[in-house]
Coordinates of C-alpha atoms in Angstrom, one line a residue:
M1 CA -4.5 -16.0 -28.7
S2 CA -6.8 -16.4 -31.6
R3 CA -7.5 -20.0 -30.5
V4 CA -8.4 -18.7 -27.0
L5 CA -10.8 -16.2 -28.6
R6 CA -12.5 -18.9 -30.5
S7 CA -13.1 -21.1 -27.4
S8 CA -16.4 -21.8 -25.8
P9 CA -17.9 -19.2 -23.4
W10 CA -17.1 -21.2 -20.3
T11 CA -13.5 -21.7 -21.6
A12 CA -13.2 -17.9 -22.2
R13 CA -14.3 -17.3 -18.6
A14 CA -11.7 -19.6 -17.4
W15 CA -9.1 -17.8 -19.5
A16 CA -10.3 -14.5 -18.0
L17 CA -9.6 -15.9 -14.5
C18 CA -6.2 -17.1 -15.6
A19 CA -5.4 -13.7 -17.1
G20 CA -6.1 -12.0 -13.8
L21 CA -4.0 -14.5 -12.0
A22 CA -1.1 -13.8 -14.4
A23 CA -1.4 -10.0 -13.8
G24 CA -1.4 -10.6 -10.1
L25 CA 1.8 -12.7 -10.2
A26 CA 3.6 -9.8 -11.8
H27 CA 3.6 -8.1 -8.4
P28 CA 6.3 -8.7 -5.8
P29 CA 7.2 -11.0 -4.2
F30 CA 6.5 -13.2 -7.3
G31 CA 7.8 -10.7 -9.8
I32 CA 6.8 -12.6 -12.9
L33 CA 6.7 -9.5 -15.1
P34 CA 5.6 -11.4 -18.3
G35 CA 2.4 -11.9 -16.3
L36 CA 1.5 -8.3 -17.2
L37 CA 0.6 -9.6 -20.7
G38 CA -2.5 -10.9 -18.8
Y39 CA -3.9 -7.4 -19.5
A40 CA -3.7 -8.0 -23.2
L41 CA -5.6 -11.3 -22.8
I42 CA -8.2 -9.5 -20.7
L43 CA -8.7 -6.9 -23.3
A44 CA -9.0 -9.4 -26.1
L45 CA -11.5 -11.5 -24.1
I46 CA -13.7 -8.4 -23.4
D47 CA -13.6 -7.5 -27.1
R48 CA -14.8 -10.9 -28.1
D49 CA -18.3 -10.9 -29.6
S50 CA -21.1 -12.5 -27.7
P51 CA -24.9 -12.6 -27.7
Q52 CA -25.1 -10.4 -24.6
P53 CA -21.9 -8.3 -25.0
L54 CA -22.3 -6.0 -21.9
R55 CA -23.2 -8.8 -19.5
S56 CA -20.4 -11.0 -20.9
A57 CA -17.9 -8.2 -20.7
F58 CA -18.8 -7.5 -17.0
L59 CA -18.5 -11.2 -16.1
R60 CA -15.1 -11.6 -17.8
G61 CA -13.8 -8.4 -16.2
W62 CA -15.0 -9.5 -12.9
L63 CA -13.5 -13.0 -13.2
A64 CA -10.1 -11.4 -14.2
G65 CA -10.4 -9.3 -11.1
V66 CA -11.2 -12.3 -8.9
G67 CA -8.0 -13.9 -10.2
Y68 CA -5.9 -10.8 -9.7
F69 CA -7.1 -10.1 -6.2
S70 CA -7.0 -13.7 -5.1
I71 CA -3.2 -13.5 -5.7
S72 CA -2.9 -10.0 -4.3
V73 CA -4.8 -10.3 -1.0
W74 CA -4.7 -14.0 0.0
W75 CA -2.8 -12.9 3.1
V76 CA -6.0 -11.6 4.5
V77 CA -6.7 -14.9 6.0
E78 CA -3.7 -14.7 8.3
P79 CA -5.0 -11.9 10.8
F80 CA -8.0 -14.1 11.5
M81 CA -5.8 -17.0 12.5
V82 CA -4.1 -15.0 15.3
D83 CA -7.1 -15.7 17.5
A84 CA -8.2 -18.8 15.5
K85 CA -10.6 -20.0 18.2
T86 CA -12.9 -17.1 18.0
Q87 CA -12.1 -15.5 14.6
G88 CA -10.7 -18.3 12.4
W89 CA -14.1 -19.1 11.0
M90 CA -14.1 -15.7 9.3
A91 CA -10.9 -16.3 7.3
P92 CA -12.3 -18.1 4.2
F93 CA -15.3 -15.6 4.0
A94 CA -12.8 -12.7 4.3
L95 CA -10.8 -13.9 1.3
L96 CA -13.9 -14.8 -0.8
L97 CA -15.7 -11.6 -0.1
M98 CA -12.6 -9.4 -0.4
A99 CA -11.5 -10.8 -3.8
A100 CA -15.0 -10.9 -5.2
G101 CA -15.9 -7.5 -3.9
L102 CA -12.7 -5.8 -5.2
A103 CA -13.2 -7.6 -8.5
L104 CA -16.5 -5.7 -9.0
F105 CA -14.4 -2.6 -9.9
W106 CA -12.8 -4.6 -12.8
G107 CA -16.2 -5.8 -13.9
F108 CA -17.5 -2.2 -14.1
A109 CA -14.3 -1.2 -16.0
A110 CA -14.9 -3.9 -18.6
L111 CA -18.6 -2.9 -18.8
A112 CA -17.7 0.7 -19.4
Y113 CA -15.1 -0.2 -22.0
K114 CA -17.6 -2.4 -23.9
A115 CA -20.3 0.2 -23.8
L116 CA -17.9 2.7 -25.4
K117 CA -17.3 0.3 -28.3
P118 CA -13.8 1.6 -29.3
R119 CA -12.1 0.2 -32.3
G120 CA -8.6 0.1 -33.7
L121 CA -5.7 1.6 -31.7
A122 CA -8.1 3.5 -29.5
R123 CA -9.0 0.3 -27.8
V124 CA -5.8 0.4 -25.8
L125 CA -6.2 4.0 -24.6
V126 CA -9.9 3.5 -23.7
F127 CA -9.2 0.2 -21.9
A128 CA -6.3 1.8 -19.9
G129 CA -8.5 4.7 -19.0
C130 CA -11.4 2.5 -17.8
L131 CA -9.2 0.2 -15.7
A132 CA -7.0 2.9 -14.3
G133 CA -10.0 5.0 -13.6
V134 CA -11.7 2.3 -11.5
E135 CA -8.4 1.6 -9.7
W136 CA -8.5 5.3 -8.6
L137 CA -12.0 4.7 -7.4
R138 CA -10.9 1.6 -5.5
G139 CA -8.4 3.8 -3.7
H140 CA -11.1 6.4 -2.7
V141 CA -14.5 4.8 -2.4
L142 CA -15.5 4.5 1.3
T143 CA -12.1 4.5 3.0
G144 CA -10.3 3.3 -0.1
F145 CA -8.1 0.2 -0.5
P146 CA -5.3 0.9 -3.1
W147 CA -3.4 -2.4 -2.5
D148 CA -1.3 -3.6 -5.5
L149 CA -2.2 -1.0 -8.0
P150 CA -1.3 -2.2 -11.5
G151 CA 1.5 0.4 -11.8
E152 CA 3.1 -1.0 -8.6
A153 CA 3.9 -4.3 -10.3
W154 CA 7.3 -2.8 -11.2
P155 CA 9.7 -3.4 -8.3
A156 CA 10.1 -0.1 -6.4
G157 CA 13.4 1.5 -7.2
S158 CA 13.6 0.0 -10.6
A159 CA 13.9 2.2 -13.7
P160 CA 10.2 1.9 -14.7
S161 CA 9.1 2.7 -11.2
Q162 CA 10.7 6.2 -11.4
A163 CA 7.9 7.4 -13.6
A164 CA 5.8 7.6 -10.4
S165 CA 7.8 10.7 -9.5
V166 CA 6.0 12.5 -12.3
V167 CA 2.6 10.7 -12.7
G168 CA 2.1 8.9 -9.4
A169 CA 1.1 5.3 -8.9
Y170 CA -2.3 5.9 -10.6
G171 CA -0.7 7.5 -13.6
L172 CA 1.9 4.7 -13.8
S173 CA -1.1 2.2 -13.6
W174 CA -2.5 3.8 -16.8
I175 CA 0.9 3.6 -18.5
T176 CA 1.4 0.0 -17.4
V177 CA -2.1 -1.2 -18.5
A178 CA -1.8 0.6 -21.8
L179 CA 1.7 -0.9 -22.5
A180 CA 0.7 -4.4 -21.3
A181 CA -2.6 -4.5 -23.2
A182 CA -1.1 -3.1 -26.5
P183 CA -0.2 -6.6 -27.9
A184 CA -4.0 -7.4 -28.1
V185 CA -4.1 -5.0 -31.0
L186 CA -1.7 -7.2 -32.9
F187 CA -4.3 -9.9 -32.9
G188 CA -7.4 -7.7 -33.5
P189 CA -9.2 -6.8 -36.7
V190 CA -6.8 -4.0 -37.8
S191 CA -4.7 -3.4 -40.8
R192 CA -1.0 -4.4 -41.2
R193 CA -0.1 -0.8 -41.1
A194 CA -2.0 -0.3 -37.8
R195 CA -0.2 -3.3 -36.3
A196 CA 3.2 -1.8 -37.3
V197 CA 2.2 1.6 -35.8
A198 CA 1.1 -0.1 -32.6
A199 CA 4.3 -2.1 -32.3
A200 CA 6.4 1.0 -32.9
I201 CA 4.5 3.1 -30.3
M202 CA 4.7 0.3 -27.7
L203 CA 8.5 -0.1 -28.2
A204 CA 9.0 3.6 -28.0
A205 CA 6.9 3.9 -24.9
F206 CA 8.9 1.1 -23.2
A207 CA 12.1 2.7 -24.2
G208 CA 11.0 6.0 -22.8
L209 CA 9.8 4.5 -19.5
Y210 CA 13.1 2.7 -19.0
G211 CA 15.2 5.6 -20.3
F212 CA 13.6 8.2 -18.0
G213 CA 14.2 5.8 -15.0
V214 CA 17.8 5.1 -15.8
A215 CA 18.5 8.9 -16.2
R216 CA 16.8 9.7 -12.9
L217 CA 18.6 7.0 -11.0
A218 CA 22.0 8.2 -12.3
Q219 CA 21.5 11.4 -10.3
A220 CA 21.5 9.7 -6.9
A221 CA 23.2 11.7 -4.1
Q222 CA 25.4 10.5 -1.2
T223 CA 24.1 10.6 2.3
P224 CA 26.0 13.4 4.2
A225 CA 28.0 12.3 7.3
S226 CA 26.1 14.9 9.3
A227 CA 22.7 13.4 8.7
P228 CA 20.9 12.0 11.9
L229 CA 21.8 8.5 12.8
V230 CA 18.6 6.3 13.0
R231 CA 18.3 2.9 14.7
L232 CA 15.4 0.7 13.6
V233 CA 14.4 -1.9 16.2
Q234 CA 12.8 -5.2 15.0
A235 CA 12.0 -7.3 18.0
N236 CA 10.5 -10.3 16.1
I237 CA 7.4 -10.5 18.3
D238 CA 4.9 -12.9 16.8
Q239 CA 1.3 -11.5 16.8
K240 CA 0.0 -14.7 18.5
E241 CA 2.3 -14.2 21.5
K242 CA 2.1 -10.4 21.7
W243 CA -1.2 -10.0 23.4
R244 CA -0.7 -12.6 26.2
P245 CA -0.6 -10.5 29.4
E246 CA 2.3 -12.5 30.9
N247 CA 4.5 -11.6 27.9
L248 CA 4.4 -7.8 28.4
D249 CA 7.6 -7.6 30.5
L250 CA 9.6 -9.9 28.1
I251 CA 8.5 -7.8 25.1
F252 CA 9.4 -4.6 26.8
E253 CA 12.8 -5.9 27.7
T254 CA 13.4 -7.1 24.2
Y255 CA 12.8 -3.7 22.8
V256 CA 14.9 -2.0 25.5
G257 CA 17.7 -4.5 24.9
L258 CA 17.8 -3.8 21.2
T259 CA 17.6 0.0 21.8
R260 CA 20.7 -0.2 24.0
R261 CA 22.6 -2.6 21.8
P262 CA 26.3 -1.7 21.6
G263 CA 27.3 0.4 18.6
P264 CA 27.2 4.0 17.5
T265 CA 24.8 6.1 19.6
P266 CA 21.8 6.9 17.4
D267 CA 20.0 10.3 17.4
I268 CA 16.7 8.6 16.7
V269 CA 15.4 5.2 17.8
V270 CA 12.3 3.8 16.0
W271 CA 9.9 1.2 17.4
P272 CA 7.2 -0.1 15.1
E273 CA 3.4 0.3 15.2
G274 CA 1.8 -0.7 18.4
A275 CA 5.1 -2.0 19.7
L276 CA 3.9 -2.8 23.2
P277 CA 0.7 -4.8 24.0
A278 CA -0.7 -2.1 26.3
V279 CA -2.0 1.4 26.3
V280 CA 1.0 3.7 26.5
D281 CA -0.7 6.0 28.9
D282 CA -0.7 3.2 31.5
L283 CA 2.9 2.3 30.8
L284 CA 4.2 5.9 31.3
A285 CA 1.8 6.8 34.2
P286 CA 3.4 7.9 37.5
G287 CA 4.2 4.8 39.6
S288 CA 4.5 2.5 36.6
P289 CA 7.8 0.6 36.5
Y290 CA 8.1 0.9 32.8
G291 CA 8.6 4.7 32.6
P292 CA 11.9 4.8 34.5
R293 CA 13.1 1.7 32.6
L294 CA 12.4 3.5 29.3
V295 CA 14.2 6.6 30.5
A296 CA 17.2 4.5 31.3
A297 CA 17.2 2.9 27.9
L298 CA 17.7 6.2 26.2
S299 CA 20.7 8.6 26.3
P300 CA 20.2 12.4 26.9
G301 CA 19.1 14.1 23.7
Q302 CA 17.9 10.9 22.1
T303 CA 14.4 10.7 20.6
L304 CA 12.3 7.5 20.6
L305 CA 9.7 7.4 17.9
M306 CA 7.3 4.8 19.2
G307 CA 4.3 3.3 17.6
A308 CA 1.8 3.1 20.5
N309 CA -1.8 2.6 21.4
R310 CA -3.1 5.5 23.5
A311 CA -6.3 6.5 25.1
E312 CA -8.1 9.7 26.0
L313 CA -11.5 10.6 27.3
G314 CA -14.0 11.7 24.6
P315 CA -16.7 14.3 24.9
N316 CA -19.1 11.8 26.4
G317 CA -16.6 10.9 29.1
Q318 CA -15.9 7.5 27.6
P319 CA -12.4 6.5 26.6
R320 CA -11.4 6.7 22.9
Y321 CA -8.5 4.7 21.6
F322 CA -5.9 5.9 19.0
N323 CA -3.3 4.1 16.9
S324 CA -0.5 6.6 17.4
L325 CA 3.1 7.6 16.9
L326 CA 4.8 9.3 19.9
A327 CA 8.0 11.3 19.8
L328 CA 9.6 10.9 23.3
R329 CA 12.8 12.9 23.9
R330 CA 15.2 12.0 26.8
E331 CA 15.9 15.2 28.8
A332 CA 17.9 14.9 32.0
G333 CA 16.1 12.2 34.0
S334 CA 12.8 12.2 32.3
L335 CA 11.0 11.9 29.0
R336 CA 9.3 14.7 27.2
V337 CA 6.6 14.2 24.6
T338 CA 7.6 16.3 21.7
G339 CA 5.0 15.1 19.2
V340 CA 1.9 13.0 18.8
Y341 CA 0.4 11.7 15.5
D342 CA -2.9 9.8 15.5
K343 CA -3.5 7.5 12.6
H344 CA -6.0 9.2 10.3
R345 CA -6.9 6.4 7.8
L346 CA -8.0 3.3 9.7
V347 CA -8.3 -0.2 8.4
P348 CA -12.0 -1.3 7.9
F349 CA -12.7 -4.5 9.9
G350 CA -9.2 -4.4 11.3
E351 CA -9.2 -1.2 13.3
F352 CA -12.9 -0.3 13.1
M353 CA -16.0 -2.1 12.1
P354 CA -18.3 -0.5 9.5
L355 CA -21.9 -0.7 10.6
A356 CA -20.7 -1.7 14.0
S357 CA -24.0 -2.3 15.6
L358 CA -25.2 -4.6 12.8
A359 CA -21.8 -6.4 12.7
T360 CA -21.8 -7.0 16.4
E361 CA -25.3 -8.7 16.2
V362 CA -24.0 -11.3 13.7
G363 CA -20.7 -12.0 15.6
F364 CA -18.2 -9.7 13.8
R365 CA -15.9 -7.3 15.5
S366 CA -12.7 -5.5 14.5
L367 CA -9.4 -7.3 15.1
V368 CA -7.9 -4.7 17.5
H369 CA -7.0 -5.9 21.0
M370 CA -8.7 -2.9 22.6
P371 CA -11.9 -2.6 24.5
D372 CA -13.3 -0.6 21.6
D373 CA -12.5 0.3 18.0
F374 CA -9.9 2.8 17.2
T375 CA -10.9 6.4 16.6
A376 CA -9.5 8.2 13.5
G377 CA -7.1 11.1 14.1
P378 CA -7.2 14.4 12.4
P379 CA -6.1 14.8 8.7
S380 CA -2.6 13.8 7.9
R381 CA 0.2 16.3 8.8
P382 CA 3.9 16.3 9.3
L383 CA 5.5 16.3 12.8
S384 CA 8.4 18.5 13.8
P385 CA 9.7 16.9 17.1
A386 CA 12.4 18.9 18.9
G387 CA 15.8 18.5 17.4
L388 CA 14.6 16.4 14.4
P389 CA 14.0 17.2 10.7
P390 CA 10.2 17.4 10.1
L391 CA 8.8 14.0 9.2
Q392 CA 5.5 12.6 7.8
P393 CA 4.2 9.6 9.8
L394 CA 2.5 6.9 7.8
I395 CA 1.1 4.3 10.1
C396 CA 0.8 0.9 8.4
Y397 CA -2.2 1.1 6.0
E398 CA -1.6 4.8 5.4
A399 CA 1.4 3.9 3.3
L400 CA -0.9 2.5 0.6
F401 CA -2.3 5.9 -0.3
P402 CA -0.6 8.0 -3.0
G403 CA -0.6 11.7 -2.2
L404 CA -1.1 11.4 1.6
T405 CA 2.3 13.0 2.3
R406 CA 1.5 15.7 -0.2
E407 CA -1.8 16.4 1.5
G408 CA -0.1 16.6 4.9
A409 CA 2.5 19.1 3.6
A410 CA -0.4 21.2 2.3
N411 CA -2.3 21.0 5.6
Q412 CA 0.7 22.1 7.6
G413 CA 2.5 24.3 5.1
V414 CA 5.7 22.3 5.7
R415 CA 7.4 19.8 3.4
P416 CA 8.8 17.0 5.5
A417 CA 12.4 15.9 5.1
W418 CA 11.5 12.2 5.4
I419 CA 8.7 9.7 5.8
L420 CA 8.4 7.4 8.8
N421 CA 6.4 4.3 8.1
V422 CA 5.7 2.3 11.3
S423 CA 3.7 -0.9 10.6
N424 CA 2.6 -4.0 12.4
D425 CA 3.2 -6.5 9.5
A426 CA 3.2 -9.3 12.1
W427 CA -0.5 -9.5 11.2
F428 CA 0.4 -10.9 7.8
G429 CA 2.5 -13.8 9.2
V430 CA 4.9 -15.4 6.8
T431 CA 3.0 -14.6 3.6
S432 CA 3.4 -12.3 0.6
G433 CA 1.8 -9.5 2.6
P434 CA 4.9 -8.0 4.2
L435 CA 6.9 -8.1 1.0
Q436 CA 4.1 -6.5 -1.0
H437 CA 3.6 -3.9 1.7
L438 CA 7.3 -3.0 1.5
N439 CA 7.1 -2.5 -2.3
I440 CA 3.9 -0.4 -2.0
A441 CA 5.3 1.8 0.7
S442 CA 8.5 2.4 -1.3
Y443 CA 6.4 4.0 -4.1
R444 CA 5.6 6.8 -1.6
A445 CA 9.3 7.6 -1.5
I446 CA 9.5 7.8 -5.4
E447 CA 6.4 10.0 -5.6
E448 CA 7.5 12.5 -3.0
G449 CA 11.3 12.3 -3.5
L450 CA 11.7 11.6 0.2
P451 CA 13.5 8.8 2.0
I452 CA 11.4 6.3 4.1
I453 CA 12.4 4.8 7.4
R454 CA 10.3 1.7 7.8
A455 CA 10.0 -0.2 11.1
T456 CA 8.0 -3.4 11.7
P457 CA 8.0 -6.0 14.5
T458 CA 8.7 -9.1 12.4
G459 CA 9.8 -7.7 9.0
V460 CA 10.3 -6.2 6.6
S461 CA 12.1 -3.2 8.2
A462 CA 14.2 -1.1 5.9
V463 CA 15.9 2.2 5.1
I464 CA 14.6 3.3 1.7
D465 CA 16.2 6.2 -0.3
A466 CA 14.2 8.9 -2.1
Y467 CA 14.3 6.7 -5.3
G468 CA 12.4 3.8 -3.6
R469 CA 15.5 1.6 -3.3
V470 CA 16.3 -0.3 -0.1
E471 CA 19.8 0.8 0.9
P472 CA 22.4 -2.0 0.8
G473 CA 22.6 -3.8 4.1
A474 CA 19.7 -1.8 5.5
R475 CA 17.0 -4.4 5.6
L476 CA 15.7 -6.9 8.2
G477 CA 13.6 -9.7 6.6
L478 CA 10.8 -11.8 7.9
G479 CA 11.4 -13.4 11.3
A480 CA 14.6 -11.5 11.9
L481 CA 15.6 -10.0 15.3
G482 CA 18.0 -7.1 15.3
V483 CA 18.5 -3.4 14.5
I484 CA 19.5 -1.3 11.5
D485 CA 21.8 1.7 12.2
R486 CA 21.8 4.0 9.2
R487 CA 22.1 7.7 8.6
L488 CA 19.0 9.4 7.2
P489 CA 19.2 9.5 3.4
P490 CA 18.8 12.9 1.8
A491 CA 15.6 14.3 0.4
L492 CA 15.4 15.3 -3.3
P493 CA 13.9 18.5 -4.6
A494 CA 10.1 18.4 -4.8
T495 CA 9.0 16.1 -7.5
P496 CA 6.4 16.9 -10.2
Y497 CA 4.0 14.6 -8.4
S498 CA 4.6 16.2 -5.0
R499 CA 3.8 19.6 -6.6
H500 CA 0.9 18.7 -8.9
G501 CA -0.5 15.5 -7.5
D502 CA -2.7 13.5 -9.9
L503 CA -2.9 16.2 -12.6
A504 CA -0.9 14.1 -15.1
F505 CA -3.2 11.1 -14.4
L506 CA -6.2 13.3 -15.1
V507 CA -4.6 14.3 -18.4
M508 CA -4.2 10.5 -19.2
L509 CA -7.9 9.9 -18.4
L510 CA -8.8 12.8 -20.6
A511 CA -6.8 11.3 -23.5
S512 CA -8.7 8.0 -23.0
A513 CA -12.0 10.0 -23.1
L514 CA -11.0 11.8 -26.2
A515 CA -10.0 8.5 -27.9
A516 CA -13.5 7.1 -27.1
A517 CA -15.2 10.3 -28.2
A518 CA -13.2 10.4 -31.5
H519 CA -14.3 6.9 -32.4
R520 CA -18.0 7.9 -31.6
V521 CA -17.7 10.9 -33.9
R522 CA -16.2 8.8 -36.7
A523 CA -18.9 6.2 -36.3
L524 CA -21.7 8.8 -36.4
G525 CA -20.1 10.4 -39.4
G526 CA -20.2 7.1 -41.3
T527 CA -23.9 6.6 -40.8

């Protein structure tokens, strides 16, 4: 590393880009965990002296972010290729702008760190606080986009990932960055004693992280035989074929056929986000042939949890469109709607277009196949459909957000027994996106101590226990057609994170601030 730090400014910038790439490759599906050492190289490069230290620190942090996010979000080009004729030209701009824009957060983290001028062992705490702090901002500024937080590099369900049950994904990001950046101290201008102390603390922290996780996983409970039986339906409908009008009947029959597949009779059937390429109100309207066919597909007492696009008239008399989850219960010869959840957190540019009037003038529009953008639903809340344990819906993008289930429980005054994540990962195509999304969503199970039922049209669908582990044999991968029949795994008692949210993360940020302040006090005392 010392040779890297003595390299020319342009070489140092190239190393910053490579360090970010390495950190990005630590995330699933790549899973190259030694890539986490990229954080140590980033810290060392930011610490490197230069004639314009603040500007150089910002540039190196930004370049590291460009590398990181180029790996993390390269799948963003795929949605634009669904309708390549009209939207394909946007794909390279989307990747460039997204990676460069998200990297600004890392640039500002590096700038803040350099401005604080920490020394010695405090460097690690201050760096972790700056980077984890801007990652929190990334998850909250405007609509937020907390995709691939540093703490989510650990495979969900692994021993290190269990710390999220206490500190959440943001707190685990602080821990991860601090541990991964600590080796930079070994190459810095510190005494031999300080190096020994840093190594001991780092090893003890790793041992604690793994030890806590192993102990927590050893407490896993068995699923009771009386738990509801759930059938996840994955119809393997390619996004490029889905919106052709002539395919509606074939798509509907594919879902119905899988719903009625021979086997144990499920209590709950789950179809993924926006399963059918039509507004559900039209499909279930009197006189539509699809309503009776859907009734016939279900047994009396069964509930279909269907991801659907629905419409209603707004205050101005114009239709508004919602990305929704409907609970439909078969009763005698009809279906009864026992619950409706409208997606609250919508995807910018995908489901709605920020600055819509300006964007339309330059040729941009959202990717939804609706006459207009989606409208956001009310704040998150659990659903309690008739005959089912209460559940928290997370529609696609919503599964990225730590604490959304906790917020919903507070809004409703009811803790759900499980999380239902319906998602249309067909937008990602055969990229890293669906596998990353599965890992990210699984962290919501760890944080809340709740199982997740996850349904997608093309993969990855899975049953995930309250520890974030995909249950054996309960996964349908990319491009698979089929069903998963599995009893709903049990919920755990409320976790520290579900009770206190990001309080532990706030304490970590406070520790970083105190480390920076202590250095300042010592520096002033020496003058």
